[in-house]
Structure formats: structure tokens, C-alpha cells
PDB file of C-alpha atoms in Angstrom:
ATOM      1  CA  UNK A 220     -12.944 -17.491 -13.191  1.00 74.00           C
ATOM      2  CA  UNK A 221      -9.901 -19.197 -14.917  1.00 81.00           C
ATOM      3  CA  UNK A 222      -9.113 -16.152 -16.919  1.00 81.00           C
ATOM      4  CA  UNK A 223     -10.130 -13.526 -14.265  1.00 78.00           C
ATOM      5  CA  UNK A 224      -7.401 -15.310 -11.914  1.00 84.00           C
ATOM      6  CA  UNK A 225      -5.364 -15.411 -14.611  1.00 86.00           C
ATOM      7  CA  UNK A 226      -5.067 -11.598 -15.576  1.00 83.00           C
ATOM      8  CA  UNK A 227      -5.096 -10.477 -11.330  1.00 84.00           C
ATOM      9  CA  UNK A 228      -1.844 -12.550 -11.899  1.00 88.00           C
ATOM     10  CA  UNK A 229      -0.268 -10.916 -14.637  1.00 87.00           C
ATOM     11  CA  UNK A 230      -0.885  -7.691 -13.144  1.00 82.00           C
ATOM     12  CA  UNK A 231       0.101  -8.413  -9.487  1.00 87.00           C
ATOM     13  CA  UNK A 232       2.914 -10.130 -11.530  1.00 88.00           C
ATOM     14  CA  UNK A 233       4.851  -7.117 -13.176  1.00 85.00           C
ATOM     15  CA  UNK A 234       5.913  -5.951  -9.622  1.00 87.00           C
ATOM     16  CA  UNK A 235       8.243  -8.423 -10.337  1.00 90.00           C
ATOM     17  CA  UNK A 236      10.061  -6.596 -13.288  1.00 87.00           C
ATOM     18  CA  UNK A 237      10.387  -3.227 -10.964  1.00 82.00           C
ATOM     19  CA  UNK A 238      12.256  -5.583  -8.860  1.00 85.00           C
ATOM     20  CA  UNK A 239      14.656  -6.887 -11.098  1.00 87.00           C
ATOM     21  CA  UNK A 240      15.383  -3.100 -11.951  1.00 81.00           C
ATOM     22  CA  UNK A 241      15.941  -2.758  -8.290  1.00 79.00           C
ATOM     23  CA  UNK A 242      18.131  -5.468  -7.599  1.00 82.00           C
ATOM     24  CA  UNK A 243      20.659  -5.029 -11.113  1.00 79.00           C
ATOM     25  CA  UNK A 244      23.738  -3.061 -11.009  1.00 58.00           C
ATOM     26  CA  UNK A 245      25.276  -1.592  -7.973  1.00 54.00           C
ATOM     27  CA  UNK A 246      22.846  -1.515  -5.231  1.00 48.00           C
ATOM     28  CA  UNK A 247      25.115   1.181  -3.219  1.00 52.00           C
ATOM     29  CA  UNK A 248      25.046   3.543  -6.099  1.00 70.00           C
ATOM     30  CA  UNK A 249      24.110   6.748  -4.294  1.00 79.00           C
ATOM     31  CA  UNK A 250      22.169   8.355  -7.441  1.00 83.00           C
ATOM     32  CA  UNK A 251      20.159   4.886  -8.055  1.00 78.00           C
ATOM     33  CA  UNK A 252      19.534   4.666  -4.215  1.00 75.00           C
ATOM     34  CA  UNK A 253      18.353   8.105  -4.547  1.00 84.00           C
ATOM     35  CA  UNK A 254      16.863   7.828  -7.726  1.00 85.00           C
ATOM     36  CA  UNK A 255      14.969   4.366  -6.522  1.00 78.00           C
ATOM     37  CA  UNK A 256      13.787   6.395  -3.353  1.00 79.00           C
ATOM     38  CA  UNK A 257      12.459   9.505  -4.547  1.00 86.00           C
ATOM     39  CA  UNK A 258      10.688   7.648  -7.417  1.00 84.00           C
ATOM     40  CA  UNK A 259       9.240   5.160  -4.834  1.00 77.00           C
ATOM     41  CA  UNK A 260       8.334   8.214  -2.765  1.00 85.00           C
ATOM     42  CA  UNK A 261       6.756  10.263  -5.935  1.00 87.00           C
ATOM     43  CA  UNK A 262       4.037   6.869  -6.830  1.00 82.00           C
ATOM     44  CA  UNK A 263       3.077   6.936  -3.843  1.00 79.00           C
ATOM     45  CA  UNK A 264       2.139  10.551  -2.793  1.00 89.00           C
ATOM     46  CA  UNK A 265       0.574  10.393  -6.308  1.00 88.00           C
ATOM     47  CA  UNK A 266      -1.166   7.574  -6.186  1.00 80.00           C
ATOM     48  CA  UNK A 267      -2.790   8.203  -2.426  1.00 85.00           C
ATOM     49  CA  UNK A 268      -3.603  12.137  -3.272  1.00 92.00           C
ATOM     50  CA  UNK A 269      -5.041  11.805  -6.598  1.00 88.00           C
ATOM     51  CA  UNK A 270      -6.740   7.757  -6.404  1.00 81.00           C
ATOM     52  CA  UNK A 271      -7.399   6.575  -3.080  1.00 81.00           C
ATOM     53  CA  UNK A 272      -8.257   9.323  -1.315  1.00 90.00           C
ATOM     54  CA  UNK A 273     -10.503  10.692  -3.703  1.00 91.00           C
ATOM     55  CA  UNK A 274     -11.659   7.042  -4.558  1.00 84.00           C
ATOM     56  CA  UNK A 275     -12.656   6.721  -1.045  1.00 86.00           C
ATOM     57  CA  UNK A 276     -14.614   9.792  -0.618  1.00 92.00           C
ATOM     58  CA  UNK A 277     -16.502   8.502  -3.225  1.00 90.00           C
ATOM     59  CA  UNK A 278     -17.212   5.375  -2.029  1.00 86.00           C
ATOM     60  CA  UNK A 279     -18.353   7.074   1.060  1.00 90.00           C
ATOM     61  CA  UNK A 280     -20.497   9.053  -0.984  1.00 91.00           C
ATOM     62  CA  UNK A 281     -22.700   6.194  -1.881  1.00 86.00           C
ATOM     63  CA  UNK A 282     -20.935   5.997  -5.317  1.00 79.00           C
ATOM     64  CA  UNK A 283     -22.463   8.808  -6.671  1.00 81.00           C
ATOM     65  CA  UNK A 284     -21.245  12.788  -6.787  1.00 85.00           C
ATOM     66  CA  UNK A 285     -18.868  13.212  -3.910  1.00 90.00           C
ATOM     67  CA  UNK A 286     -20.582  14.216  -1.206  1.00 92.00           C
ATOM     68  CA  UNK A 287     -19.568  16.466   1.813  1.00 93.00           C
ATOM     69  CA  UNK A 288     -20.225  13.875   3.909  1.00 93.00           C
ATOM     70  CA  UNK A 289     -18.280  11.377   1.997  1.00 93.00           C
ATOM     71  CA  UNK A 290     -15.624  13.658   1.854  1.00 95.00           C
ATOM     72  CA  UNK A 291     -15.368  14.102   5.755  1.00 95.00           C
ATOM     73  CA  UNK A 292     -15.495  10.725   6.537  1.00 95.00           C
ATOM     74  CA  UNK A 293     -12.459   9.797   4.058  1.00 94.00           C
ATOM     75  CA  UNK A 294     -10.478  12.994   5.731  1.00 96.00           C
ATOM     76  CA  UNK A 295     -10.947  11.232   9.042  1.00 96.00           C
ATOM     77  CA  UNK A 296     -10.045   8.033   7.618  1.00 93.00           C
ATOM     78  CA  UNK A 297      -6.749   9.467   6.096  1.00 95.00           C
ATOM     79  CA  UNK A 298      -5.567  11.206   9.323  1.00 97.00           C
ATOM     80  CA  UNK A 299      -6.443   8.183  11.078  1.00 93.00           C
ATOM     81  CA  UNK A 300      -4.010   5.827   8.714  1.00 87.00           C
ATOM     82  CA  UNK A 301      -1.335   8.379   9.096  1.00 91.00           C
ATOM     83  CA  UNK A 302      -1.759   7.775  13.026  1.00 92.00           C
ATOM     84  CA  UNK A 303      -1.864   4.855  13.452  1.00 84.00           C
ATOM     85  CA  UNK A 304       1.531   4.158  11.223  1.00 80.00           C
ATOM     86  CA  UNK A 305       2.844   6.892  13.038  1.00 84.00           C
ATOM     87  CA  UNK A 306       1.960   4.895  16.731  1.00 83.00           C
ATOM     88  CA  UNK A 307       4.021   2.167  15.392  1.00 71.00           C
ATOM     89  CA  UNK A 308       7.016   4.192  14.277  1.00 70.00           C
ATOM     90  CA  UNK A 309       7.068   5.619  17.729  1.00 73.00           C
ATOM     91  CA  UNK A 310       7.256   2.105  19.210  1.00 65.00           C
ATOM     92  CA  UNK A 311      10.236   1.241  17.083  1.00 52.00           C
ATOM     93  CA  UNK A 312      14.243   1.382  18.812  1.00 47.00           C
ATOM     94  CA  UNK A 313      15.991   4.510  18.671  1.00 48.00           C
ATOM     95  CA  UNK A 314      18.683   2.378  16.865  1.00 42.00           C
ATOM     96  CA  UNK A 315      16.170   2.144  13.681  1.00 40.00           C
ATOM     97  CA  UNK A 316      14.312   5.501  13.654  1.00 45.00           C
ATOM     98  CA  UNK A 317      15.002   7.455  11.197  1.00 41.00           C
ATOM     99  CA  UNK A 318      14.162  10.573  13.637  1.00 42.00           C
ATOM    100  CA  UNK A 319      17.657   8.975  15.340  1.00 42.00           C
ATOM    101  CA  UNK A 320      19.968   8.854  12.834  1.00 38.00           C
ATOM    102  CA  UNK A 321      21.793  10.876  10.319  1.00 39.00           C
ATOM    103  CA  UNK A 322      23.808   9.778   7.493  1.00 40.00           C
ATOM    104  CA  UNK A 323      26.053  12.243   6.900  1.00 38.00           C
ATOM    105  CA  UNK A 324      30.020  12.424   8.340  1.00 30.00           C
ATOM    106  CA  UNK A 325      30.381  15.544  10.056  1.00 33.00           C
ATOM    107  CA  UNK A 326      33.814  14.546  11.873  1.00 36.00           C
ATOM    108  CA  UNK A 327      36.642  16.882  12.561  1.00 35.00           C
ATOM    109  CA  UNK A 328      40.788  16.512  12.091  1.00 36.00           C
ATOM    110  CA  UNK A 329      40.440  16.431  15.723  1.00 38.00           C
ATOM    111  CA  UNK A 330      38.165  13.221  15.385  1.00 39.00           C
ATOM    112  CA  UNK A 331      40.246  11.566  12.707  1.00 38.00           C
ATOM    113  CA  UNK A 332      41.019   8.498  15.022  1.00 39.00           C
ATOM    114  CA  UNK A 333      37.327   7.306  15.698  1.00 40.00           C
ATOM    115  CA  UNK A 334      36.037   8.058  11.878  1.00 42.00           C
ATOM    116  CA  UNK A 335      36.110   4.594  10.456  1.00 52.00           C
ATOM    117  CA  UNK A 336      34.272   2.973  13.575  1.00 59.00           C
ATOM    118  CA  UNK A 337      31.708   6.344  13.406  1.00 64.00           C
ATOM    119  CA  UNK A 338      31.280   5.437   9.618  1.00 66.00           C
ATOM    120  CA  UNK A 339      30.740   1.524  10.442  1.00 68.00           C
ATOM    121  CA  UNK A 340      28.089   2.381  12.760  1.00 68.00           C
ATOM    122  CA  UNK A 341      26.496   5.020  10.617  1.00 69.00           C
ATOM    123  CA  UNK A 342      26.234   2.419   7.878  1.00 68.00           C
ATOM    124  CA  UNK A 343      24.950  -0.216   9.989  1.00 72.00           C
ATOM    125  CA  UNK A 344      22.147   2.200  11.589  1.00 73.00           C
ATOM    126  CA  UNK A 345      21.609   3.066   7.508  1.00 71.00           C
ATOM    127  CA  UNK A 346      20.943  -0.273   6.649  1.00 73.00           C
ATOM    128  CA  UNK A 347      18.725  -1.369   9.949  1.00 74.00           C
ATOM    129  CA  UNK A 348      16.762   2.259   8.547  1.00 73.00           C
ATOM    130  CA  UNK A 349      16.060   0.815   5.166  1.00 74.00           C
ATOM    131  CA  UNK A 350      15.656  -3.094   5.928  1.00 74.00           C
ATOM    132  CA  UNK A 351      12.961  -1.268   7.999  1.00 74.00           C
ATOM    133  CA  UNK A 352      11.715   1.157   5.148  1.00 73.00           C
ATOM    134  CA  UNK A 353      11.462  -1.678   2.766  1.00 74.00           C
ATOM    135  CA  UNK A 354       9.633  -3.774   5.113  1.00 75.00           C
ATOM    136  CA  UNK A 355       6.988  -0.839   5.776  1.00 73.00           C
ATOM    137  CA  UNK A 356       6.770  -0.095   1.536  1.00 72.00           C
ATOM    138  CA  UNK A 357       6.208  -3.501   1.423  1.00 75.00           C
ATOM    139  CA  UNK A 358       3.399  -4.179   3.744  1.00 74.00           C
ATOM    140  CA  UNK A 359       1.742  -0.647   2.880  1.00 71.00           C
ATOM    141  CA  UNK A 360       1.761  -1.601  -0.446  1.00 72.00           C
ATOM    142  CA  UNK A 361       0.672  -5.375  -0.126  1.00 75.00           C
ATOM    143  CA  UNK A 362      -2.181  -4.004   1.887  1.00 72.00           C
ATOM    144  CA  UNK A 363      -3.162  -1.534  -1.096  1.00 65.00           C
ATOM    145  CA  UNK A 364      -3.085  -4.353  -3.437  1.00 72.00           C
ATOM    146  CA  UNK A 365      -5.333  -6.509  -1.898  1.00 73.00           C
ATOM    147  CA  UNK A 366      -8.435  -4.536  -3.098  1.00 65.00           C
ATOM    148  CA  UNK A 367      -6.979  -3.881  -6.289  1.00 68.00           C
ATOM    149  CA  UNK A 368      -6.457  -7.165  -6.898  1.00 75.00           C
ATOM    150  CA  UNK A 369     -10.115  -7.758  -6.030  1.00 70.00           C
ATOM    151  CA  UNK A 370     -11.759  -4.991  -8.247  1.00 64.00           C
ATOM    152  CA  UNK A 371      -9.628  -6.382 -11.318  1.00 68.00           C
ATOM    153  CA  UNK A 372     -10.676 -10.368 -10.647  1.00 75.00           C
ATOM    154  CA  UNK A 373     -14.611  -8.792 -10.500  1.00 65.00           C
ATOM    155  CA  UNK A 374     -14.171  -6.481 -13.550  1.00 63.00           C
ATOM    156  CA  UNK A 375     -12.756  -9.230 -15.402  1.00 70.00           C
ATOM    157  CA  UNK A 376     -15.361 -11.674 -14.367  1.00 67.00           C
ATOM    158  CA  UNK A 377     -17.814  -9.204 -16.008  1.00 58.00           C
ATOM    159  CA  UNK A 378     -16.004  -8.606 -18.895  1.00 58.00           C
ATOM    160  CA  UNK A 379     -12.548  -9.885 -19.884  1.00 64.00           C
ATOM    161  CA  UNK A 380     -12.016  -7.494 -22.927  1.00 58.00           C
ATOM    162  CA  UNK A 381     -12.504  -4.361 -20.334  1.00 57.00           C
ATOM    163  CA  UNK A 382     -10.279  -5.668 -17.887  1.00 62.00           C
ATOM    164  CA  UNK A 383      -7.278  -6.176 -20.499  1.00 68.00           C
ATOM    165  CA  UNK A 384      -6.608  -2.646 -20.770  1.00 62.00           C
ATOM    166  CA  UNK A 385      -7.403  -1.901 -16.952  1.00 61.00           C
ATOM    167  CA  UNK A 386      -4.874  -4.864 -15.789  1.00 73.00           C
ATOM    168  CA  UNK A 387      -1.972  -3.575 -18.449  1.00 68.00           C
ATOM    169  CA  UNK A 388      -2.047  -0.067 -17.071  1.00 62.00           C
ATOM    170  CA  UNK A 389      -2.339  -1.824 -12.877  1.00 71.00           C
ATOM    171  CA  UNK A 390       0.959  -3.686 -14.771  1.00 76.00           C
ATOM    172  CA  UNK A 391       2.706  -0.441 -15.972  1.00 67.00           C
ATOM    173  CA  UNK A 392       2.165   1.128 -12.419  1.00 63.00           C
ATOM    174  CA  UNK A 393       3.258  -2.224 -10.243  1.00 77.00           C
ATOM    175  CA  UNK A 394       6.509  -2.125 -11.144  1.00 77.00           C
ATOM    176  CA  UNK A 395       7.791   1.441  -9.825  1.00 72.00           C
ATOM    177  CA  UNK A 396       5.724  -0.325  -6.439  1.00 75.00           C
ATOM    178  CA  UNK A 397       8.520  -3.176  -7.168  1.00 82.00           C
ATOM    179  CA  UNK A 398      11.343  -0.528  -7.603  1.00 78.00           C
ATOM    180  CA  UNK A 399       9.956   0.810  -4.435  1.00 74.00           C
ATOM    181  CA  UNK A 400      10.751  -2.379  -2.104  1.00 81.00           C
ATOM    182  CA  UNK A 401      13.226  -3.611  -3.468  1.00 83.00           C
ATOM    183  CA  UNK A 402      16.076  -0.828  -3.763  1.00 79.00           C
ATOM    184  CA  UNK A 403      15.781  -0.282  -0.069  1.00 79.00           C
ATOM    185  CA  UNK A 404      16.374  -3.853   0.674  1.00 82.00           C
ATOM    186  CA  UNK A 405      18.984  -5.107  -1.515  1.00 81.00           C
ATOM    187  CA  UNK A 406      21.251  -1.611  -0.138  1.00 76.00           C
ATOM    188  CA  UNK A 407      20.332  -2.386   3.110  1.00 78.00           C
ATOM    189  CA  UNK A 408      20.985  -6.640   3.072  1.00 78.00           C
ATOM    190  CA  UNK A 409      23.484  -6.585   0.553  1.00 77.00           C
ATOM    191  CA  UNK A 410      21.242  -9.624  -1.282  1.00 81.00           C
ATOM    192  CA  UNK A 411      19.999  -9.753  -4.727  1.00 84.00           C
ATOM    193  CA  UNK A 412      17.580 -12.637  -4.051  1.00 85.00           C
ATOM    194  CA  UNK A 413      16.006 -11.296  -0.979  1.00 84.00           C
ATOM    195  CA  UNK A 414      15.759  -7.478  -1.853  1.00 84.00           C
ATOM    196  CA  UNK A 415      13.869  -9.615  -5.501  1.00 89.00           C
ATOM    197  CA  UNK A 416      11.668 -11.764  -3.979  1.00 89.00           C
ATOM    198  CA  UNK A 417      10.368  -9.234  -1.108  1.00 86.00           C
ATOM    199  CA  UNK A 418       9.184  -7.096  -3.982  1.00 85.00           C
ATOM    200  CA  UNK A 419       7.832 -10.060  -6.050  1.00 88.00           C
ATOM    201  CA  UNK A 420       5.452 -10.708  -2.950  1.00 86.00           C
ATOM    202  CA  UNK A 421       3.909  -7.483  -2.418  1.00 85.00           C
ATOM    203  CA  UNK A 422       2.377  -7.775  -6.435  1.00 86.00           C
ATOM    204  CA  UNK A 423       1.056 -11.130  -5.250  1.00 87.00           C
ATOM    205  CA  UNK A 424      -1.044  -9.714  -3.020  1.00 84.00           C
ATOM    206  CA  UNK A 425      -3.468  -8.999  -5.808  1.00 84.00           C
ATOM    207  CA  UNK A 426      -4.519 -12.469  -7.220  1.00 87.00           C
ATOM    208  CA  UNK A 427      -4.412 -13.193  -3.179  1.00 84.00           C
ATOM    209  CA  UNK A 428      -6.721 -10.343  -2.931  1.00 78.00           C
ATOM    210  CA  UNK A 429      -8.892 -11.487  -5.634  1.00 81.00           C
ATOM    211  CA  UNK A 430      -9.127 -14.791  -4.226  1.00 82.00           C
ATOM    212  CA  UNK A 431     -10.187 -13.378  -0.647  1.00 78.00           C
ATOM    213  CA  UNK A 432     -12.434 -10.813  -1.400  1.00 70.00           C
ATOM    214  CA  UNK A 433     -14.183 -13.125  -3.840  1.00 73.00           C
ATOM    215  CA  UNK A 434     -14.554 -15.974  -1.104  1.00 77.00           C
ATOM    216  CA  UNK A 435     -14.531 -14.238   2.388  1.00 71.00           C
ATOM    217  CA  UNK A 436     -14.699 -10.159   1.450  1.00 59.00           C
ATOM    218  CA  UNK A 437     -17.074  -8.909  -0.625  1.00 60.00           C
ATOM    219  CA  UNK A 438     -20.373  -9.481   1.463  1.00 64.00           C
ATOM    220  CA  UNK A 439     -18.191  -7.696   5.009  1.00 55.00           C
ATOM    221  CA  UNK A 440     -16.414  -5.390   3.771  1.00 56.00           C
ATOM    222  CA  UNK A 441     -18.003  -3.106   1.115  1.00 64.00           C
ATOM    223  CA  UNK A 442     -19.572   0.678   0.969  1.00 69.00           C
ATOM    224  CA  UNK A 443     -18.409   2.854   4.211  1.00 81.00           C
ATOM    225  CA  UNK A 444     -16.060   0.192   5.293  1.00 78.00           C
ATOM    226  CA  UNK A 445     -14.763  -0.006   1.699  1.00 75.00           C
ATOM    227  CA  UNK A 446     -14.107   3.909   1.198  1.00 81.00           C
ATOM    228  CA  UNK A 447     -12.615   4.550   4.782  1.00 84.00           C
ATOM    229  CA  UNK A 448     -10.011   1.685   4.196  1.00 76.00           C
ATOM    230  CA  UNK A 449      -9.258   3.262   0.951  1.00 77.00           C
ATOM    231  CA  UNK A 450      -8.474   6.497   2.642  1.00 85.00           C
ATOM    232  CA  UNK A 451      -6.709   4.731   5.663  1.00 84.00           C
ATOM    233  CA  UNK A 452      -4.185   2.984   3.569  1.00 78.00           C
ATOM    234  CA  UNK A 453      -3.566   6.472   1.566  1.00 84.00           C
ATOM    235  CA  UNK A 454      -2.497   8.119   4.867  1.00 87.00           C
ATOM    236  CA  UNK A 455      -0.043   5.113   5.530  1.00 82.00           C
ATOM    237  CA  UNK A 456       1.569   5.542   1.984  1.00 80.00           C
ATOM    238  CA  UNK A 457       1.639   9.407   2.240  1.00 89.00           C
ATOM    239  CA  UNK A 458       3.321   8.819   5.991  1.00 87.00           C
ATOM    240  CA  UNK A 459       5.682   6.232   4.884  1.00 79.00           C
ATOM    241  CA  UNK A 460       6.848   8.966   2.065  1.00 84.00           C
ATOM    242  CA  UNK A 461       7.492  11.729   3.774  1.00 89.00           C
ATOM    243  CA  UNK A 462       8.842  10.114   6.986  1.00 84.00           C
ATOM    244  CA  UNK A 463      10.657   7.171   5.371  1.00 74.00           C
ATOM    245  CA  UNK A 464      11.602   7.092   1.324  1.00 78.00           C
ATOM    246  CA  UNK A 465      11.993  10.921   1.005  1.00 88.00           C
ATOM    247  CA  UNK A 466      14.597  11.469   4.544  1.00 86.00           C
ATOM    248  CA  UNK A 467      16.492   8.320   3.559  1.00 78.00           C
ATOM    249  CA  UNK A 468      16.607   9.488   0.055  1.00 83.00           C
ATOM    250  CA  UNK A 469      18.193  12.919   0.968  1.00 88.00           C
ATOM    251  CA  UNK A 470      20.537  11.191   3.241  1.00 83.00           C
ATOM    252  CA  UNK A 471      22.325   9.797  -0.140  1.00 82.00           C
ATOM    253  CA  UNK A 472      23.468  13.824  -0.515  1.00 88.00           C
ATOM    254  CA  UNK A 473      21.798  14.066  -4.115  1.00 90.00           C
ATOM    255  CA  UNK A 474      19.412  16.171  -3.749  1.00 92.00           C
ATOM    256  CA  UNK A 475      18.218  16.577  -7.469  1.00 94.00           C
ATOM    257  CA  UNK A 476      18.293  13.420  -8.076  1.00 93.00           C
ATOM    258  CA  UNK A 477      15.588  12.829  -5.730  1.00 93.00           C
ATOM    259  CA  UNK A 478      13.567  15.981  -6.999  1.00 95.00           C
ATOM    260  CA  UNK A 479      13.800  14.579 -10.246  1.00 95.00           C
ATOM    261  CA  UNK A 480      13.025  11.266  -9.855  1.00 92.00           C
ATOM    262  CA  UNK A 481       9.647  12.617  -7.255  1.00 94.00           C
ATOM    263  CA  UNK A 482       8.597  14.148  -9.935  1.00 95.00           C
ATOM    264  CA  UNK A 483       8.813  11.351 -12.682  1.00 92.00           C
ATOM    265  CA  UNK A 484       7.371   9.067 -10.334  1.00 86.00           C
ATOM    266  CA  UNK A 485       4.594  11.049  -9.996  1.00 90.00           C
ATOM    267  CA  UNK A 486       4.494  11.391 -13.879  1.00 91.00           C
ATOM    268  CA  UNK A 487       4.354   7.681 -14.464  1.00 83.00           C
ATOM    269  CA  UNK A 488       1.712   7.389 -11.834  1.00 80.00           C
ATOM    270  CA  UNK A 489      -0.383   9.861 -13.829  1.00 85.00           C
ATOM    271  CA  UNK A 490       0.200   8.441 -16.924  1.00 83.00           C
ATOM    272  CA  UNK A 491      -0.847   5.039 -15.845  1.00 74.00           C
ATOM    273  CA  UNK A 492      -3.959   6.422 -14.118  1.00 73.00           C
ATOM    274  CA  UNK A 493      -4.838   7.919 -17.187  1.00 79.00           C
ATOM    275  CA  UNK A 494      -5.087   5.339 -19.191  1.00 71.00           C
ATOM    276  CA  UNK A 495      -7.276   3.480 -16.524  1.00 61.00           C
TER     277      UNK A 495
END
């Protein structure tokens, strides 16, 4: 159980080192903001199209051939996720929804006198948007961890020398997840240490995971329950993309740069998958 703990931890661990590629250099950068962003935003369209979802369906398939049953019931499940993170984007303050704000200067000669305190406020309501960002990356991806974190602890408990190679390639794909949360943060806070330690925390949500589902979760929540979560928390992380990372990352004004880094993001991601 030792070593099974052990290797949840390593994985859940290399969030860390997306992190401290997060937090180095200039956090105001606008190409690594937008090159942090659309990467971020690229993992996790990946990740929820081509593994969860599909992992849910066939969960809800009885483990077997996806079914079109299974396959119903994780559609469901996905629209519901993406509703009910959309519910709670609704309830946030015009000051910090992103539907509210713009980041680009549009003033006129005629405007020249009010610029700087336009631009003050623009970068405050910028910052409030990505604090906020950050915060939902963070949770979304926290909660995604939890059962991964729990299916490596069981497949190492079964057999260690399997679950080497399935927690290095979990590794290689944590730490874009730590890129994700912690590039927002540090532009919006201005601090290394928090913008670090935020994204540390959401990879330590596997080994909690591990612990958890072996104690309390296995025997409640497992087949239907299992698979519909799966697809739930896929609708969050496709929602959080394409109403959060991918706006703010335009916003920056370099466009290709995000196009670019969407795409190696979701390169990575496939890479890493494959070699699960």
C-alpha cells in the first residue's frame, strides 16, 4: 500500500513542475500568457473529448463494447456538467465575468484624458477575470484528479511494474494541468508563491483521491455513478475552455500564439494518452 501511495504521489506530484514553468520569467509576457492559456485550453478539450467522455460511456456500458445506452447516458451527463458550471458563472458579478469585460483599449484622441484610469480599471477587471479562471482550472481539475488518483493507487496495488509506466505518462500530462493554474494566477496576483502552490495542490488531489476512494469510495460510487461523473467533469473542463482559458487568451491580442499552443496542447495530451 506503501508503494501504491507512493507512486499516486509522484504522479499527482509533477503538477508541480508545470507550475514552476508557470510561475518563471515574466508572468505579464503577453505571448507566455497566451501561450500558457491556449495550451491549458488545448489539454483540456483533448483530454475531456477523447478520455473522459468516451471513458464514461464505457463505464456506462457495463465495461464492455460501448453501448447506445451507455453512450446516451454519458451525453446527458456531459451537457449536464456544462450546466451546471455554466449556473455558477451566471451567479458570478458583472465585475468578474468574462461576458463583461474586454481587454482591449479602444479609446479615442478625444478620450486621451481618461485613458490611464480606463487602462487601470481594465487591468484590474483582467486580473479579478483570471484570479477567477485559475480558481475554476483549479477546482475542475482537482475534481478530475481525484479518480485518477484512485485508479492509479488500485492498479498499482495489483501490480506495481504496470502502474510504473501508467503513473510516468499521468506525470508527463500533470504538468501542462500545472501550467494551466498557475499562469492565470501568478498574472493575475502578481505572486510567484501563490500562483506555485495553487497549482501544486490541484496534483495532490490524486494521492488524496487514492486515499478516499480506497477508504470511503469505492463500494458508493462505482459503475453508472462512476461513468456519468466521468462525463460530468468533461463538460466542466470543455466549458471552462471555451468560456474561460480560450476568451482570456485572445484578449492578450496574439492570436497565433494561442492557435499554436491549442494545438500542441492537444498534441502532448495525445502523446501522453498514447503511451497509457
Amino acid at each position: 500500500m506503501l508503494v501504491a501511495f507512493l507512486l499516486t504521489l509522484v504522479a499527482g506530484g509533477a503538477t508541480s513542475i508545470g507550475a514552476a514553468l508557470g510561475v518563471l520569467g515574466r508572468g505579464t509576457n503577453p505571448k507566455m500568457l497566451a501561450g500558457g492559456l491556449g495550451l491549458s485550453a488545448g489539454v483540456m478539450l483533448y483530454v475531456s473529448f477523447v478520455e473522459l467522455l468516451p471513458q464514461g460511456a464505457h463505464v456506462l456500458s457495463g465495461g464492455g463494447a460501448i453501448t447506445t445506452r451507455g453512450t446516451a447516458i454519458a451525453t446527458i451527463a456531459f451537457f449536464v456538467g456544462i450546466a451546471l458550471i455554466a449556473v455558477l458563472d451566471r451567479l458570478v458579478p458583472e465585475a468578474v465575468s468574462p461576458h463583461e469585460f474586454s481587454g482591449r483599449m479602444t479609446g479615442t484622441h478625444g478620450q486621451a484624458e481618461v485613458r490611464e484610469p480606463d487602462e487601470q480599471a481594465a487591468d484590474r477587471a483582467l486580473r479579478a477575470r483570471l484570479l477567477r479562471t485559475g480558481a475554476v482550472t483549479a477546482a475542475a481539475l482537482a475534481f478530475h484528479n481525484v479518480p485518477e488518483g484512485f485508479a492509479t493507487f488500485v492498479a498499482a496495488l495489483q501490480a506495481p511494474e504496470i502502474a510504473i509506466p501508467v503513473v510516468a505518462a499521468i506525470a508527463l500530462h500533470n504538468i501542462p494541468e500545472g501550467l494551466a493554474v498557475a499562469v492565470p494566477v501568478r498574472r493575475a496576483t502578481g505572486s510567484r508563491s501563490k500562483a506555485f502552490w495553487l497549482a501544486s495542490m490541484t496534483g495532490m488531489a490524486e494521492p488524496v483521491g487514492a486515499v478516499l476512494g480506497y477508504l470511503l469510495l469505492a463500494p458508493l460510487l462505482s459503475g453508472d455513478a462512476m461513468g456519468a461523473i466521468l462525463a460530468g467533469v468533461a463538460g466542466v473542463m470543455v466549458f471552462v475552455s471555451l468560456d474561460e482559458l480560450l476568451p482570456a487568451a485572445e484578449e492578450t491580442g496574439e492570436h497565433h500564439t494561442v492557435i499554436y499552443s491549442l494545438i500542441a496542447g492537444m498534441a502532448i495530451m495525445a502523446l501522453t494518452l498514447l503511451a497509457l
